XYZ file of C-alpha atoms in Angstrom:
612
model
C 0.000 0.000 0.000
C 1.573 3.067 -1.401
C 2.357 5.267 2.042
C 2.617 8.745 0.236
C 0.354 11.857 1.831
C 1.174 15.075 3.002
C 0.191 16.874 6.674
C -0.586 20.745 6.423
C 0.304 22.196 10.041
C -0.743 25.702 11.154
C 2.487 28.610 12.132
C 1.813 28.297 16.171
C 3.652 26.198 18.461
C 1.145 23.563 18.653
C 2.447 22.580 15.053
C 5.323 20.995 16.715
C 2.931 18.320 18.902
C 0.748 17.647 15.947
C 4.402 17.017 14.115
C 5.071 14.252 16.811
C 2.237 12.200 15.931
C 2.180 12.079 12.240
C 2.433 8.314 10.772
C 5.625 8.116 9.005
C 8.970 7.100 11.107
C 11.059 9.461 8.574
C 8.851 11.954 6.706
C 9.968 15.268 4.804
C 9.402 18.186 6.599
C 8.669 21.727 4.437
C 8.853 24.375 7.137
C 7.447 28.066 7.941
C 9.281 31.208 7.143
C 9.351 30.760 11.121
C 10.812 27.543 11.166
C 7.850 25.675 12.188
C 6.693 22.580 10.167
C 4.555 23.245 7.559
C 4.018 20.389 5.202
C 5.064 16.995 6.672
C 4.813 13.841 5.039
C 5.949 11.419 2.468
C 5.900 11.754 -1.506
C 7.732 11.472 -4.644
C 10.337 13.060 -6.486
C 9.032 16.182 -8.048
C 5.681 15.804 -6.694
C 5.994 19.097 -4.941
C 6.825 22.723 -6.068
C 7.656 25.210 -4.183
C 8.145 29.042 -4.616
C 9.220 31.556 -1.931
C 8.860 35.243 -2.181
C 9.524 37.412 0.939
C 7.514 35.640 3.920
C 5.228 34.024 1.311
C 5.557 30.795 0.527
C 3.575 28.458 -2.091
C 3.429 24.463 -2.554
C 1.357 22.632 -5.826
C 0.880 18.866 -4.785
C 0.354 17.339 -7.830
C -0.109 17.388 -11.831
C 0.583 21.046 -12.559
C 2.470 21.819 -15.262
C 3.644 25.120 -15.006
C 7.307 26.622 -14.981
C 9.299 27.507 -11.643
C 9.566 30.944 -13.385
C 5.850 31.505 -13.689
C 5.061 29.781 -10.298
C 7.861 32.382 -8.833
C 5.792 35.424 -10.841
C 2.700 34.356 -9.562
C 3.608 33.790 -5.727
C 5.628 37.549 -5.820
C 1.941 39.047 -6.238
C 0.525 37.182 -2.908
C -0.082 39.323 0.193
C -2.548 37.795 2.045
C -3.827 34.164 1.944
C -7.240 36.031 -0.449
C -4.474 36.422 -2.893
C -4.329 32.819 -3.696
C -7.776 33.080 -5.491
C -5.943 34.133 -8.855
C -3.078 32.111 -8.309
C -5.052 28.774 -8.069
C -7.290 30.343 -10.859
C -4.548 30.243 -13.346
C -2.659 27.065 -12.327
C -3.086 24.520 -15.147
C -3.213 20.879 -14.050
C -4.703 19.028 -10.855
C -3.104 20.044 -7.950
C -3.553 20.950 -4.359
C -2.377 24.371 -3.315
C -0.794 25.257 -0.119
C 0.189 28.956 0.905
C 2.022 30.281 3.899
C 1.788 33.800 4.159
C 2.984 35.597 6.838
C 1.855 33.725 9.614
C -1.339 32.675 7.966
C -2.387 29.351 5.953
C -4.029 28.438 3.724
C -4.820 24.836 1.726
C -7.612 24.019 -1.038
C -7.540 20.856 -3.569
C -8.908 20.509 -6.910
C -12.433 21.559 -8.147
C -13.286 17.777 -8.704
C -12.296 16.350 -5.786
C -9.583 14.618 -7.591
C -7.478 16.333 -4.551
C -8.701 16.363 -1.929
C -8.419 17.994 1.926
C -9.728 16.730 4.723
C -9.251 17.943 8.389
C -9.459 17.308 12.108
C -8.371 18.828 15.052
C -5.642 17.722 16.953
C -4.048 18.860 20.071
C -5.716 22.273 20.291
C -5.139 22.623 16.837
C -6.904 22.086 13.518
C -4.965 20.462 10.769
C -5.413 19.648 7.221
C -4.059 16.004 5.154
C -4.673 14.595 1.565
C -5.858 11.478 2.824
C -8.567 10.943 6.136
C -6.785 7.502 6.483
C -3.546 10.114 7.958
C -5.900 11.817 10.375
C -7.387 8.585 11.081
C -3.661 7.930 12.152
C -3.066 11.012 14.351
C -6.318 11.830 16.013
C -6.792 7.611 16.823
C -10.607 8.283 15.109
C -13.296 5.073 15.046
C -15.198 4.155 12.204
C -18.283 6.728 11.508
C -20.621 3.760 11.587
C -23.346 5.238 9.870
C -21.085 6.564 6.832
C -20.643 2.999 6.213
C -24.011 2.114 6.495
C -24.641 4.359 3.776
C -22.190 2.853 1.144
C -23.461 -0.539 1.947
C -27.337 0.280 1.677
C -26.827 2.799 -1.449
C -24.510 0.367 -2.875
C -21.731 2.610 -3.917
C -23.738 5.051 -5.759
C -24.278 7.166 -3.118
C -23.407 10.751 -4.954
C -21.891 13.775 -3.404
C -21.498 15.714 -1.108
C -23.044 12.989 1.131
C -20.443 10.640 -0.560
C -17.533 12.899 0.281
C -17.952 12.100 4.118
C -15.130 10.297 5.482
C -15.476 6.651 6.903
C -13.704 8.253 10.161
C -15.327 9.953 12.918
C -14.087 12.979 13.865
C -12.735 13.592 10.314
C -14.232 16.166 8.107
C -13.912 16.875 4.048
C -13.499 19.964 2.565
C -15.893 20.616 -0.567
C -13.835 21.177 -3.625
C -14.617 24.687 -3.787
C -14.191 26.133 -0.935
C -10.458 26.383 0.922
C -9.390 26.092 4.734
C -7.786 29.321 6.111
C -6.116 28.662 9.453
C -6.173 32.322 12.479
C -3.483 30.950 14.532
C -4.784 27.561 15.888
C -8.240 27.446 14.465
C -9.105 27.092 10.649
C -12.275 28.118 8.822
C -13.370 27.364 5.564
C -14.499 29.896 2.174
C -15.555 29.514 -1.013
C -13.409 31.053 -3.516
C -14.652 28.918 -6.725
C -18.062 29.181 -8.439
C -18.893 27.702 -12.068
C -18.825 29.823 -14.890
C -22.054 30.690 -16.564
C -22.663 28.427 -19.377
C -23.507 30.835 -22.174
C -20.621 30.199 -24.815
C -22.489 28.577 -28.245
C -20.734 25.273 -29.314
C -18.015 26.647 -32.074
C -16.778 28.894 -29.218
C -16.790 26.540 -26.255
C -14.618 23.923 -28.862
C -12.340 26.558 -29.282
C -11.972 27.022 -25.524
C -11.805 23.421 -24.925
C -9.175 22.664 -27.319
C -6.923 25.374 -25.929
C -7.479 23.775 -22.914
C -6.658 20.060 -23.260
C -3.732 21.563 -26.146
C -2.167 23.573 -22.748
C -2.882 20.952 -20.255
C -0.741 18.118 -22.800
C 1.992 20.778 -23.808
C 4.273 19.832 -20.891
C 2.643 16.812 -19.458
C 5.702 14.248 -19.840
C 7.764 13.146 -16.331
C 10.317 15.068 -15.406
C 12.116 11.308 -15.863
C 10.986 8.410 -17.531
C 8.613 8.232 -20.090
C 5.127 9.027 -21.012
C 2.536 6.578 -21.450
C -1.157 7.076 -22.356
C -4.425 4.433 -22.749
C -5.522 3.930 -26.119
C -9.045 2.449 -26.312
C -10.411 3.406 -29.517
C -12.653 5.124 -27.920
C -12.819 8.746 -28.392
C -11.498 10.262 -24.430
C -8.370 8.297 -24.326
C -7.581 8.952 -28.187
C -7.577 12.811 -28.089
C -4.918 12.482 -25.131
C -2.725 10.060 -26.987
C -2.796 12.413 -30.472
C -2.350 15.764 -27.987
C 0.427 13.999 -26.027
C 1.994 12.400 -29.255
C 2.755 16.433 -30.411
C 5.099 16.745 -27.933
C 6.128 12.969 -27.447
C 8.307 11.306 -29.192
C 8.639 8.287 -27.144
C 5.311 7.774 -26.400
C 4.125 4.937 -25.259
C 0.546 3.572 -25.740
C -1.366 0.994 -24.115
C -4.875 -1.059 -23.908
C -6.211 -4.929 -22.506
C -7.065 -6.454 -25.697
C -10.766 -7.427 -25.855
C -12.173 -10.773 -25.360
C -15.652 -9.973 -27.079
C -16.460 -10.188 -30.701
C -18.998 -7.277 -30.504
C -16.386 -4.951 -29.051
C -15.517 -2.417 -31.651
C -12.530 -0.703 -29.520
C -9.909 -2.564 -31.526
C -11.057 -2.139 -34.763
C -10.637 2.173 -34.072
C -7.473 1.470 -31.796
C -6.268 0.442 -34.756
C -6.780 3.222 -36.812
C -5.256 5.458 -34.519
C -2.227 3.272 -33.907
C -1.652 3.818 -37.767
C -1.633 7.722 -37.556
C 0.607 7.275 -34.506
C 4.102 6.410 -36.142
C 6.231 7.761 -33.635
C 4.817 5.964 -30.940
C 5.394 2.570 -29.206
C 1.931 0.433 -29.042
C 1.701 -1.914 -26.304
C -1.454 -4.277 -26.468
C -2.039 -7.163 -23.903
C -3.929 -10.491 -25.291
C -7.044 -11.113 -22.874
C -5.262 -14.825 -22.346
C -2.012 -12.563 -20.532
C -4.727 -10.673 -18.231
C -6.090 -11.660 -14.844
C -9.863 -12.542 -15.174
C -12.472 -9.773 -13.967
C -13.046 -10.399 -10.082
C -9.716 -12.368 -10.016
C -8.105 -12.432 -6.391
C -11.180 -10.943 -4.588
C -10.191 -10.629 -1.406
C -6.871 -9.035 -2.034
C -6.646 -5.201 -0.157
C -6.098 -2.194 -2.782
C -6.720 0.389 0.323
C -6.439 1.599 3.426
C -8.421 5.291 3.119
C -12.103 4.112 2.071
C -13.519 1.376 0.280
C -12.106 0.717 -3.495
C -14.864 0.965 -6.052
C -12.988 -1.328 -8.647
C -12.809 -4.137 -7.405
C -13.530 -6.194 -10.696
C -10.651 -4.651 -12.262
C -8.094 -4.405 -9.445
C -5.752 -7.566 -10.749
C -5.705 -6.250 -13.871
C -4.891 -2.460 -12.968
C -1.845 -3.814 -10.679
C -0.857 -6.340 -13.803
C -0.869 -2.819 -15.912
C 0.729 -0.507 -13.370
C 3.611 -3.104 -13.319
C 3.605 -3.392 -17.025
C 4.113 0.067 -17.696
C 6.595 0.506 -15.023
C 8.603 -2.279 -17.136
C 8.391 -0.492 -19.877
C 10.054 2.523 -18.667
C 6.694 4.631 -18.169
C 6.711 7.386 -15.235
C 3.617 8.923 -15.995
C 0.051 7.829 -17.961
C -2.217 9.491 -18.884
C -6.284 8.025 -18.574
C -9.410 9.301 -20.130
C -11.039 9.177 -17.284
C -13.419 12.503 -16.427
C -14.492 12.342 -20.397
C -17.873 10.705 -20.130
C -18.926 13.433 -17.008
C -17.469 16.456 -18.683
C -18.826 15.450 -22.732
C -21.883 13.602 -22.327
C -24.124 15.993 -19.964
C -27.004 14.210 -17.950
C -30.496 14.660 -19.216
C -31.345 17.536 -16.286
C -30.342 19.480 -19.247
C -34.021 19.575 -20.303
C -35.334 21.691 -18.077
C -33.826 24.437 -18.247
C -33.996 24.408 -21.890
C -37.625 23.833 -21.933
C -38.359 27.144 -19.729
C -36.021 28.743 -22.290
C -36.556 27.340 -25.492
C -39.392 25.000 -25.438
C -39.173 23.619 -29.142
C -35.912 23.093 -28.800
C -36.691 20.615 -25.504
C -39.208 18.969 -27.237
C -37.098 18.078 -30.351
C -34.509 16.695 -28.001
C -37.262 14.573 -26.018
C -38.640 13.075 -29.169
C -35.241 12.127 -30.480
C -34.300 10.262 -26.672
C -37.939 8.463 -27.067
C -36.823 7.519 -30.553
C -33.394 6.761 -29.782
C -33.798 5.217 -25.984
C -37.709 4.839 -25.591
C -37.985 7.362 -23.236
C -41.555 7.263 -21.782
C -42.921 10.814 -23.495
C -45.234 11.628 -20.909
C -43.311 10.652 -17.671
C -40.417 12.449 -19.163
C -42.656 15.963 -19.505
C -44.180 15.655 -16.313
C -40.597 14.959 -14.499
C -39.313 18.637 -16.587
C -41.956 20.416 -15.323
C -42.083 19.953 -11.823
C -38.288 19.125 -11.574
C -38.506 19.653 -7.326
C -35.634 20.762 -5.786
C -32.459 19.357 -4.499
C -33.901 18.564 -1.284
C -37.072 17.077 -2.387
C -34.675 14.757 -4.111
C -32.206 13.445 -1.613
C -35.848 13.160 1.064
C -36.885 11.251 -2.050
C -34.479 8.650 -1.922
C -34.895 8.554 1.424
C -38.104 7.560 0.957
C -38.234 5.334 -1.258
C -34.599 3.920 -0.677
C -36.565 -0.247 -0.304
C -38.605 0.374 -3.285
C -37.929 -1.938 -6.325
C -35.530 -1.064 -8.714
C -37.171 1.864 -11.406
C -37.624 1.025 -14.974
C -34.442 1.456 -16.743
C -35.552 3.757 -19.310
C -36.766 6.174 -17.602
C -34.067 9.199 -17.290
C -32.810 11.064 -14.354
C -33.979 14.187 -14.661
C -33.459 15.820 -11.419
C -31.437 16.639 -8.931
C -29.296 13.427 -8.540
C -27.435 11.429 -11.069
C -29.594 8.156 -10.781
C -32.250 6.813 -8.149
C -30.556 4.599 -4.673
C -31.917 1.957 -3.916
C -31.077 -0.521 -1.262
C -29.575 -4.213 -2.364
C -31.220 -7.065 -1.162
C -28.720 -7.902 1.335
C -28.082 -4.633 3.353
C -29.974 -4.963 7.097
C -32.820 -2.671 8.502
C -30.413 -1.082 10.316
C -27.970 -0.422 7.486
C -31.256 1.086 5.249
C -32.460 3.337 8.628
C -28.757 4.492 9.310
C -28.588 5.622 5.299
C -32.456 6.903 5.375
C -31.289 9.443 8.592
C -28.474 10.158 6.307
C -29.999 11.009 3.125
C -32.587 13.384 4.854
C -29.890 15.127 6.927
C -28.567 16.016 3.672
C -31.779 16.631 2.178
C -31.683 19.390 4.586
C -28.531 20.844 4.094
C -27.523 20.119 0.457
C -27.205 23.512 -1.591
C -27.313 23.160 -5.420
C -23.515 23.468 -7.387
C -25.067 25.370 -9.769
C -28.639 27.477 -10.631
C -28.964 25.489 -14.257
C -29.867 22.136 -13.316
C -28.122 20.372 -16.522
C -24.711 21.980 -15.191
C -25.307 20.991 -11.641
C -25.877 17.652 -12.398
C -22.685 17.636 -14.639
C -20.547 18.672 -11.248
C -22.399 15.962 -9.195
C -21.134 13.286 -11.578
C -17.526 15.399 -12.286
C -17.191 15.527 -7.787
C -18.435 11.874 -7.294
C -16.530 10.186 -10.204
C -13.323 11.543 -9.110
C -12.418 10.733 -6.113
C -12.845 7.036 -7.693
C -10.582 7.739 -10.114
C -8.020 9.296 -6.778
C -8.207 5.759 -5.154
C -7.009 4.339 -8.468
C -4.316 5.771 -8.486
C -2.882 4.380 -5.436
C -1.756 0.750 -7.338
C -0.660 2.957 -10.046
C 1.783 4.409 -7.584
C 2.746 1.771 -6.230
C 4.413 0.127 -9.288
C 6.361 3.856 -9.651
C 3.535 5.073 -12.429
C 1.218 8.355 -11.792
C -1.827 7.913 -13.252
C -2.902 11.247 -14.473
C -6.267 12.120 -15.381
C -6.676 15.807 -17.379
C -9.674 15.680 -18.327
C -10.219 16.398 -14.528
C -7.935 19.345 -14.674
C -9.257 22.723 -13.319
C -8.893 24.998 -16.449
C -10.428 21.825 -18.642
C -13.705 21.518 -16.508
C -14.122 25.531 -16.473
C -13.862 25.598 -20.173
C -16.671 22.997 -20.495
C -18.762 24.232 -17.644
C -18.756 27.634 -20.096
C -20.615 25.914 -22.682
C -24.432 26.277 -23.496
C -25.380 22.334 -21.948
C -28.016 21.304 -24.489
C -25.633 22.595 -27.195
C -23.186 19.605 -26.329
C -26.170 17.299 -25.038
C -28.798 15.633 -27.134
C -29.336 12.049 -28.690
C -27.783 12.958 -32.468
C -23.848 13.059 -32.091
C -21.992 11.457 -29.878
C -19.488 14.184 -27.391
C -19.965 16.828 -30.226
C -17.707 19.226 -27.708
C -14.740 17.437 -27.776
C -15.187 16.236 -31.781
C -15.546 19.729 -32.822
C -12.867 20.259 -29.889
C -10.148 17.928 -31.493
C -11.247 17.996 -35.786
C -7.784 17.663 -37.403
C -5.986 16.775 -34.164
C -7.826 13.050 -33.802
C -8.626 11.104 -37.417
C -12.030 11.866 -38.473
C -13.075 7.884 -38.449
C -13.323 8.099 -34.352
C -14.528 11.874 -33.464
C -17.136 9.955 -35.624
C -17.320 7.240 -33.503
C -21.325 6.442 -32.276
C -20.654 3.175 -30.445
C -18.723 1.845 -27.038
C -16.990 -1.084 -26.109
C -18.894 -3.607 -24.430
C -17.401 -5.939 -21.734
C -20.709 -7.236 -19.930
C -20.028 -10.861 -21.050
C -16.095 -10.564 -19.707
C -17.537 -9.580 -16.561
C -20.342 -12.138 -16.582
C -17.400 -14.831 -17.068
C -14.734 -13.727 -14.706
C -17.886 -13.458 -11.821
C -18.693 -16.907 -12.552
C -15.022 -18.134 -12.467
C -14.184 -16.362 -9.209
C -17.606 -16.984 -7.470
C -16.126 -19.404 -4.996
C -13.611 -17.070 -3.521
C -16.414 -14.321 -3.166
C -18.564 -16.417 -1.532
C -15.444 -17.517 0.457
C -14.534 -13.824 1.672
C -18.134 -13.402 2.928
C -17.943 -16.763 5.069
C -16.694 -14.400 7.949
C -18.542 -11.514 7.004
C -17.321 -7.916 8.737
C -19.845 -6.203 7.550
C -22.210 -8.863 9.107
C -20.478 -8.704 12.013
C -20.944 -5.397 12.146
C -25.049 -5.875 11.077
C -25.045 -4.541 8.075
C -25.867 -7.383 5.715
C -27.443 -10.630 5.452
C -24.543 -12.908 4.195
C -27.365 -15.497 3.362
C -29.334 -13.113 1.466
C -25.904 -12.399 -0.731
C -25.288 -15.988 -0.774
C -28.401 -16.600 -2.339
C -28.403 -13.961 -4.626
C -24.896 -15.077 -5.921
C -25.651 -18.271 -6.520
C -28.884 -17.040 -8.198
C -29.014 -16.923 -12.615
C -27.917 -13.565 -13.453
C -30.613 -12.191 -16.417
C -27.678 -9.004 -16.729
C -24.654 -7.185 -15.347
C -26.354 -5.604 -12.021
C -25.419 -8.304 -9.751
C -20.952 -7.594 -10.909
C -22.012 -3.901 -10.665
C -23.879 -4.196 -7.236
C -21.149 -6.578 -5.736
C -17.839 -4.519 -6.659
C -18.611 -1.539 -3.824
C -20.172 -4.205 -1.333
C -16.310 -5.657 -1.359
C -14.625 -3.030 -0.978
C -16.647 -2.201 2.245
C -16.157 -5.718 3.066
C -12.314 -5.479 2.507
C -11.577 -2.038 3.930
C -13.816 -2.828 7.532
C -11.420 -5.371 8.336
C -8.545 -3.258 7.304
C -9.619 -0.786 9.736
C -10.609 -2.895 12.506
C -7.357 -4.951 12.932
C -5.875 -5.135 16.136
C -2.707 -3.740 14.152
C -3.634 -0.456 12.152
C -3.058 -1.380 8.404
C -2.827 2.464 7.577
C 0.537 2.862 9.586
C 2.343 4.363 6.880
C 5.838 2.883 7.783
C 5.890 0.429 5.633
C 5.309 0.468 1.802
C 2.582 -1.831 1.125
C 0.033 -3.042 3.954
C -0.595 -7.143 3.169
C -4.159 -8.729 2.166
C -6.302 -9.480 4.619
């Protein structure tokens, strides 16, 4: 388990105590114009920049690829910790920011979550980390109980910001737009971010977005090593290999070779790999990879539960793969379905606006995806609210399952409901959950379509953050731009139903990348299919599921029936919901005995933590 994380300690004595207790036996220690620590913690070469000017001093944490020169330029115009507002506002990348100025400090992570910042207080003091798991450490926290409930009875879809509470009590998570600002001991948090309006027409926002993504992929290679970038065929992963190829020589390309006829990624891989001569292709048979759900019970983390679980073999197989190959850095698509396919709350909006316009697009999703006409207009015009929404999952959290085709058109992403297997008193502790929220959740944004593109964008990534960790483990940073800062804002600017609709397919970042990425896949309609791989690798790995659920945690702990699961396992599957349903319900199951060993498996000492 990869032990890297970072401490943020206020400029008062009581820094030194909270020093003492941090979990590594030899961390780094960044210090204060005063002398006192500042940042304390483990992490890799390069990782970190740093610019002092005067009494100010500025950290990035992260993917941020700017110059020392222009970090230096833009630090020398800080004079007080507000000042960091246009400094983070024209940092390119995914980073963290921390400032020390003058006595005062100040820490704020990405605007996806991607970084995050979570903090506790400590010894009279409050202090800040990148990971809850390191302020689980410190402050000796218990599990929040009923956080866990909720991931078990929601089954992992639980969306933010009532996903982005910590598994810790005592440990609280900063919302990716706002910033902690520490007076001495005690730190209070701001909002310094808001979304930009989305009022840009579609030729304009493709301009912005393609100065974007061309910016963030300029200067994206490892300071050593090499770069190395998926290559799907599908049309998110292919504009970062053709961007990164510009300034790439070595590049280094990669993808698991697919193991169903019907899956179309290889034929438009290939394509690509044929306008990519510079580059080295590396593609890995389906015989060479571990099976979907292979090794089940092995740990991938220490922080929270890990929400691939059907995948996890094969993303430490790649991570080691690419670190063979000489690869430092690669670059992921992830982020590209949130940011370029905008969820159907889009409609409403654009029905009070431009009614004919709605009505087109809801006749083309009845056509296209059989979209019940009337449910659909009677869900746009009496939308609800944001808390009507989370007190109506509440409410209906034990209902059966929805009918599939009918779209999510309001507040939330999709509708929770409760597996089969998750106790009473895991559905009550989630129910008191979801209408605590109901009454404090405050909408991201006034135009529903862009809101519900920054619930998926702030949910999403922090997956994406925990997949990282096997990635770092092998030596390789997974980087993700399409999460970048100045990449999202350039989207968010765009009219939503502009970019939305059921005719093309991402028209944003087609019109974004024409002559960058080969016409035959900005055409692209279709996307790879992998339910039957999944089917297969369930059935061939059932026995060490059931296995791991023999001595049940999470039953010990009341919060599922193990012979409900049992049965449903061993049940015929008509589809894919049982893989889907199963891979969070693991890595509850895998992370509550983590974190409930007599031994604490975060201790970041050593370098990996074994399987349970």
């Amino acid at each position: 388990m990869t032990g890297t994380g970072f401490v943020v300690l206020p400029d008062t004595a009581a820094a030194d105590e909270a020093r003492a207790v941090t979990p590594w036996a030899d961390p780094r220690v960044l210090s204060h114009a005063s002398g006192r620590p500042w940042l304390v913690g483990r992490w890799s070469p390069g990782e970190i920049r740093v610019a002092t000017a005067g009494p100010v001093q500025v950290a990035v944490v992260g993917v941020c690829p700017v110059t020392a020169t222009r970090l230096s330029e833009l630090t020398a115009r800080i004079r007080t910790v507000s000042d960091v507002d246009a400094l983070a506002a024209a940092l390119p990348g995914s980073c963290h920011v921390v400032a020390s100025v003058a006595g005062q400090v100040r820490v704020q992570g990405s605007l996806t979550g991607l970084r995050r910042v979570f903090h506790a207080r400590i010894n009279e003091a409050d202090i800040a980390a990148d990971r809850a798991d390191v302020l689980a450490a410190m402050t000796g926290a218990g599990i929040d109980a009923r956080a866990l409930a909720v991931r078990v009875a929601c089954g992992g879809l639980v969306p933010s910001p009532l996903a982005d509470q910590p598994l810790w009590s005592g440990i609280a998570a900063l919302a990716p737009d706002h910033c902690l600002v520490w007076d001495r001991e005690r730190a209070r948090t701001l909002r310094w971010w808001r979304p930009p309006a989305p009022e840009h027409p579609l030729s304009a926002g493709a301009d912005a977005v393609r100065e974007a993504l061309t910016t963030a992929l300029h200067d994206r290679a490892p300071a050593e090593g090499r770069l190395s970038t998926d290559l799907s065929g599908g049309m998110d992963s292919t504009s970062l290999c053709f961007l990164a190829a510009r300034n790439t020589p070595d590049l280094l390309t990669f993808r698991w070779g697919e193991a169903e006829a019907g899956n179309d990624d290889a034929a438009f891989a290939s394509r690509s790999i044929g306008a990519l001569g510079h580059a080295e292709h590396l593609v890995v048979p389906p015989a060479e990879l571990p099976s979907l759900f292979a090794a089940p019970d092995a740990l991938m983390d220490t922080e929270e539960p890990y929400p691939f679980v059907r995948t996890a073999a094969r993303t430490r197989h790649t991570a080691r793969l690419l670190a063979g190959r000489g690869a430092r850095r690669h670059l992921a698509g992830h982020g590209g379905d949130e940011l370029f396919t905008p969820f159907p709350g889009y409609l409403h909006p654009l029905l009070r606006r431009r009614p004919m316009t709605a009505l087109r697009h809801v006749r083309g999703y009845a056509a296209l995806k059989r979209w019940p006409v009337l449910h659909t207009l009677a869900s746009l015009v009496h939308p609800g609210d944001e808390a009507a929404w989370w007190q109506s999952q509440a409410d209906h959290l034990t209902d059966p399952p929805l009918r599939k085709r009918r779209p999510s058109l309001g507040w939330g992403l999709w509708p929770l409901r409760a597996p089969s297997w998750a106790t009473a008193t895991a559905t009550d502790a989630a129910r008191e959950a979801l209408r605590q929220t109901a009454d404090r959740a405050q909408p991201l944004s006034a135009d529903l379509g862009q809101h519900q593109s920054l619930v998926a964008l702030r949910t999403s990534a922090p997956w994406y953050r925990l997949l990282a960790r096997p990635f770092a483990e092998a030596g390789v940073q997974l980087d993700s731009p399409f999460f970048d800062d100045r990449v999202v804002e350039a989207v968010l600017g765009v009219r939503v139903h502009e970019h939305a609709g059921p005719w093309r397919y991402k028209p944003l970042l087609a019109d974004a990348m024409r002559g960058i990425v080969p016409e035959s896949v900005l055409g692209r309609s279709t996307k790879g299919e992998f339910s039957e791989e999944a089917s297969t690798g369930l059935r061939s790995n059932l026995p060490a599921i059931l296995d791991l659920f023999t001595d049940s945690a999470l039953a010990a702990h009341g919060l599922i029936d193990p012979g409900e699961l049992r049965t449903q396992l061993l049940s015929p599957q008509a589809d894919n919901a049982m893989g889907i349903a199963l891979e969070p319900l693991i890595g509850c199951e895998l992370w509550l005995r983590a974190a409930t060993r007599p031994t604490p498996a975060w201790r970041f000492d050593d370098v990996r933590t074994s399987s349970p």
